[in-house]
Tab-separated table of C-alpha atoms in Angstrom:
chain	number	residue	atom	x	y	z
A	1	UNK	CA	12.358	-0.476	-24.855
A	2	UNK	CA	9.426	0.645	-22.954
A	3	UNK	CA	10.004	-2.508	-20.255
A	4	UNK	CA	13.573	-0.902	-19.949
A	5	UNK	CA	11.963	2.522	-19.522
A	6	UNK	CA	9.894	1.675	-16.870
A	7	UNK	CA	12.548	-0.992	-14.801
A	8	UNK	CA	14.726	2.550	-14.843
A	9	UNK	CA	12.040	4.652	-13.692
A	10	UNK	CA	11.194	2.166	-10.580
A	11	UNK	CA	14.725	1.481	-9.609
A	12	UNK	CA	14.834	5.745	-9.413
A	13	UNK	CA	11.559	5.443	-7.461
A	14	UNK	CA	12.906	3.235	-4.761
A	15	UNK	CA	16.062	4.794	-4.651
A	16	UNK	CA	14.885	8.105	-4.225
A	17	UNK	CA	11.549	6.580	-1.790
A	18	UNK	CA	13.655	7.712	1.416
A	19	UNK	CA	14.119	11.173	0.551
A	20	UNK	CA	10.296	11.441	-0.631
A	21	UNK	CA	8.999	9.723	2.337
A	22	UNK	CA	11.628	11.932	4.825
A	23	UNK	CA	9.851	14.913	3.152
A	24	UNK	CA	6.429	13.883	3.619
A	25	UNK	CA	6.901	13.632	7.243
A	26	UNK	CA	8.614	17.223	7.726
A	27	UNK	CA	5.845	19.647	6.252
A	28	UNK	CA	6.569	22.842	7.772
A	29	UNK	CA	2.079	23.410	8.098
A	30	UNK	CA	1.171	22.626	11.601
A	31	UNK	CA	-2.169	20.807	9.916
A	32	UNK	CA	1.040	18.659	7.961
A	33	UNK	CA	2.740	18.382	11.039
A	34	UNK	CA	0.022	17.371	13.289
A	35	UNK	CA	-1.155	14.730	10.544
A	36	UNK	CA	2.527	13.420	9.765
A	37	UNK	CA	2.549	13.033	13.998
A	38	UNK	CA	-0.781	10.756	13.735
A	39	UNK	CA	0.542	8.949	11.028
A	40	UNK	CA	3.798	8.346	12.049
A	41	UNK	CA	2.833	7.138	15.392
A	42	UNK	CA	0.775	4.377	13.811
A	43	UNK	CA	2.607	3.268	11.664
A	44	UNK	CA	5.378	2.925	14.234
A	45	UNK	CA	2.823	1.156	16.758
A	46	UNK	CA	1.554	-1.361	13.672
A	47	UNK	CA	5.063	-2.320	13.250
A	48	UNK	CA	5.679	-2.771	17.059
A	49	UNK	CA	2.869	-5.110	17.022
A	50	UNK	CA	3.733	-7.029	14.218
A	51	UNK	CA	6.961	-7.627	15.841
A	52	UNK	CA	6.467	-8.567	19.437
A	53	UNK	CA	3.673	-11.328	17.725
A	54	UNK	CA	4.996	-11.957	13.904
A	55	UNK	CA	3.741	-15.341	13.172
A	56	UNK	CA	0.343	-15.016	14.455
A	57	UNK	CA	-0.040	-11.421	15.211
A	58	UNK	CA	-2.298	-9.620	17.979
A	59	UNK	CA	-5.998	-10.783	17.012
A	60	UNK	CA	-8.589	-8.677	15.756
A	61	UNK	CA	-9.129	-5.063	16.752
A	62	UNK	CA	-5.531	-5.590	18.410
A	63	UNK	CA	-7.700	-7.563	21.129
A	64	UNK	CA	-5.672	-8.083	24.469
A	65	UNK	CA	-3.201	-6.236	23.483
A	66	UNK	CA	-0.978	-3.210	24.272
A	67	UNK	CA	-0.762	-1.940	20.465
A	68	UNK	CA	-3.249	1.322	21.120
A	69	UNK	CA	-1.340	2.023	24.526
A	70	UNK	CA	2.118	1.909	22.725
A	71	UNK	CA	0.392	4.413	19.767
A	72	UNK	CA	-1.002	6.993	22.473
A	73	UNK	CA	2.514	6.858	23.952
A	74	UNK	CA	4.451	7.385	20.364
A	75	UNK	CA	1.998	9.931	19.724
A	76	UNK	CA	2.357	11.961	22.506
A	77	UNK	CA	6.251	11.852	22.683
A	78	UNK	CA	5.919	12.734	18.945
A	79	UNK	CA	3.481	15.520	19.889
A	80	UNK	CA	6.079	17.003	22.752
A	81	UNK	CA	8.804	16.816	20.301
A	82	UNK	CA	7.462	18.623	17.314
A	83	UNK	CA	5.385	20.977	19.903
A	84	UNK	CA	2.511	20.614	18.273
A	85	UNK	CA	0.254	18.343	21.019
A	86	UNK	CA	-2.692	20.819	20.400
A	87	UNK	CA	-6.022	18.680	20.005
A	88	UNK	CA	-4.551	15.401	21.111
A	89	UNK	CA	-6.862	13.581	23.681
A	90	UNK	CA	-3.515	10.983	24.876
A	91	UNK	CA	-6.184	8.727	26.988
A	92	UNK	CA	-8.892	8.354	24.061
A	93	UNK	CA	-8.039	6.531	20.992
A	94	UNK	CA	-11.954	6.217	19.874
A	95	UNK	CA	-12.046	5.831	15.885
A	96	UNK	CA	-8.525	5.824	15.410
A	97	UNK	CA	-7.275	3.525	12.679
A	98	UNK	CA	-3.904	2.588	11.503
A	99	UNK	CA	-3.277	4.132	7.881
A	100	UNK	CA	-1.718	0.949	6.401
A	101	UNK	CA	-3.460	-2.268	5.309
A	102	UNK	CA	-0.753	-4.386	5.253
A	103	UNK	CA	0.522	-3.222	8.207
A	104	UNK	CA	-2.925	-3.779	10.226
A	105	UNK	CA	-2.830	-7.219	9.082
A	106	UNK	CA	0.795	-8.035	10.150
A	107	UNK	CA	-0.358	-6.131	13.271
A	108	UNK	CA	-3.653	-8.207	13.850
A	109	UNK	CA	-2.580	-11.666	12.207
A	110	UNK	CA	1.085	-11.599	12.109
A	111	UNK	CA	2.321	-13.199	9.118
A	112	UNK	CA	-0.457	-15.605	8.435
A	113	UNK	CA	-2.838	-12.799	8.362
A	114	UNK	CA	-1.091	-10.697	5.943
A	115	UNK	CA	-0.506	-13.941	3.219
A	116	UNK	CA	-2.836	-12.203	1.250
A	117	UNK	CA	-1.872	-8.885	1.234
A	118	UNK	CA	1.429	-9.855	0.300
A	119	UNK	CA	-0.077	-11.736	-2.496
A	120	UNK	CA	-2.595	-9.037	-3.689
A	121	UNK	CA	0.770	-5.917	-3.487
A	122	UNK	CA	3.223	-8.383	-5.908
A	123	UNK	CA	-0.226	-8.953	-8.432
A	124	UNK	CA	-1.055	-5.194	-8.470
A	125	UNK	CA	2.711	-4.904	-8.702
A	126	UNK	CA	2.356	-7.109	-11.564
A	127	UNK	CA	-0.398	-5.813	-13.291
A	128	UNK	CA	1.102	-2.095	-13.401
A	129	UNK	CA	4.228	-3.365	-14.351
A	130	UNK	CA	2.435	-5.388	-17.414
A	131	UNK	CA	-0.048	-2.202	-17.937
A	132	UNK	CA	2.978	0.293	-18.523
A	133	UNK	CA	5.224	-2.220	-20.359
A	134	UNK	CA	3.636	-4.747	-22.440
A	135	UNK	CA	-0.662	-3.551	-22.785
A	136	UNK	CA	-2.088	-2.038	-25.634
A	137	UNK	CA	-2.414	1.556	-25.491
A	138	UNK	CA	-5.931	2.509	-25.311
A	139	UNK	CA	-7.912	4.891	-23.805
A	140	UNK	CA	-8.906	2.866	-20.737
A	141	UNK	CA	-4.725	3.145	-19.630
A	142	UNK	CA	-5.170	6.053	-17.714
A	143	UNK	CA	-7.982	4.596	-15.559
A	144	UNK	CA	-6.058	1.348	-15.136
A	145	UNK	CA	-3.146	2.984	-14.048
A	146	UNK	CA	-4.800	5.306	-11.569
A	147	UNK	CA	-6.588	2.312	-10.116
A	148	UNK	CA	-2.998	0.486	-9.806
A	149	UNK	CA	-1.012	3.432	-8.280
A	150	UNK	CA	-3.837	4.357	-5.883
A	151	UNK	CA	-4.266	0.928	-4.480
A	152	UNK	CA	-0.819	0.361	-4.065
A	153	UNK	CA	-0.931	3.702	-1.853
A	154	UNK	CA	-3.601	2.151	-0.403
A	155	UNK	CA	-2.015	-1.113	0.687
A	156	UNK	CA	0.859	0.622	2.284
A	157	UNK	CA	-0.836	4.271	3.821
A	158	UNK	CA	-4.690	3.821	3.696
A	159	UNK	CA	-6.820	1.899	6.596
A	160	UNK	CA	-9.140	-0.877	5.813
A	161	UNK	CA	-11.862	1.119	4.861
A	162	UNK	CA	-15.421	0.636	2.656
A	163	UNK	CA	-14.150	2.555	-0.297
A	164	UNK	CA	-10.695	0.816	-0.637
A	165	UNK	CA	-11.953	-2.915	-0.029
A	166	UNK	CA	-14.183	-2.134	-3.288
A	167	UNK	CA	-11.053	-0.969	-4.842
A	168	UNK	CA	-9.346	-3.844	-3.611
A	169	UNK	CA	-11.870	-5.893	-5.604
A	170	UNK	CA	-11.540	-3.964	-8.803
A	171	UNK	CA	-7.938	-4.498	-8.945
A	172	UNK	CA	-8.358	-8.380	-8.038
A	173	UNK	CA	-9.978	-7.896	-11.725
A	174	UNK	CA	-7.688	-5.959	-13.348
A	175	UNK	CA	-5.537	-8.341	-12.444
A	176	UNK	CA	-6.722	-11.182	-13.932
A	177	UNK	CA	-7.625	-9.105	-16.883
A	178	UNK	CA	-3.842	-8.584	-17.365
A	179	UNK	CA	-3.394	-11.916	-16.733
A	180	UNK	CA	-5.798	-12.827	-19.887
A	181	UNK	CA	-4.301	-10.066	-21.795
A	182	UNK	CA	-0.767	-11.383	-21.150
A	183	UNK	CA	-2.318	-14.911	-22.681
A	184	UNK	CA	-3.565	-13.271	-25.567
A	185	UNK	CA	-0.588	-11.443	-26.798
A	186	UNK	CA	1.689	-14.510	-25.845
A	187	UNK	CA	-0.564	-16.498	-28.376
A	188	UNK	CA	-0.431	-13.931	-30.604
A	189	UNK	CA	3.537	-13.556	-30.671
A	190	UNK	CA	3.535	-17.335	-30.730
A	191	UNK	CA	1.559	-17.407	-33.939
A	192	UNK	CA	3.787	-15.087	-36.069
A	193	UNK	CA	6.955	-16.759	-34.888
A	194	UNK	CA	5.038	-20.101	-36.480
A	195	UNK	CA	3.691	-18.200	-39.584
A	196	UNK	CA	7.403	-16.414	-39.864
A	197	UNK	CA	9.264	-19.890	-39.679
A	198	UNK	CA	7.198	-21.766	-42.205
């Protein structure tokens, strides 16, 4: 029942994801607006990147390449449009950082580069899907679930950062403490269905 719960609850999570994301990005603050602008144009950039190189991406730091041109471009049309280009330096992109992990890595290595954060979103996908259907309810839930949810947010709208490569590494456990939970209670349901049918 809870499994069903939850498969419910994602399916109206992803098909509600375009309205939540088209309200993110039309805040009526100008801090919002100036933010969603930033964002927005990276993202966009990232993805531009990624797709003029896919297989083996740009290189590190987008080396030789016109991905922080095309983002001071975005940005500034973006700017113009939504009239809020106050504070925007469009010839110095010093210590700006795309807000997406996975997209940095499509954007820098193409699709080689982002094998593993492919592989670590689908286990953290995994993990909360296992934590919220199938664990034990104890009090350590609510950490492991803010953990999950925040890395995932992470992976798709956070840069590579010091903080979230340690939380990378604490979900790359949690993971495989699922994983050994998972084991556990498959043994265990294995062992009543053998004490049950003798």
């Amino acid at each position: 029942a809870r499994q069903g719960l939850i498969a419910a609850g994602f399916a109206v999570l992803l098909l509600a994801s375009p309205l939540i994301f088209a309200q993110m990005f039309t805040s009526p603050s100008a801090r919002s607006n100036r933010s969603n602008v930033e964002r927005g144009a990276m993202l966009q950039a990232a993805w531009e990147g990624f797709a003029s190189s896919p297989l083996i991406g740009q290189g590190s730091w987008f080396s030789k390449s016109d991905v922080m041109d095309n983002f001071l471009q975005i940005r500034k049309a973006a700017a113009e449009e939504t009239r809020n280009s106050v504070g925007f330096d469009h010839k110095d992109f010093q210590g700006v950082t795309i807000h997406s992990q996975l997209l940095v890595a499509l954007a820098e290595g193409g699709i080689f580069g982002g094998a593993f954060f492919f592989c670590y979103g689908l286990a953290a996908l995994w993990a909360l899907w296992h934590t919220l259907g199938a664990a034990t309810w104890s009090f350590m839930l609510p950490s492991r679930l803010f953990l999950l949810f925040t890395g995932l947010w992470d992976l798709l709208m956070a840069p590579f950062s010091g903080p979230v490569r340690l939380n990378i590494a604490l979900i790359t456990v949690l993971v495989a403490v699922c994983w050994e939970e998972r084991r556990a209670l498959k043994r265990r349901t294995n062992l009543v269905a053998v004490t049950i049918a003798k």
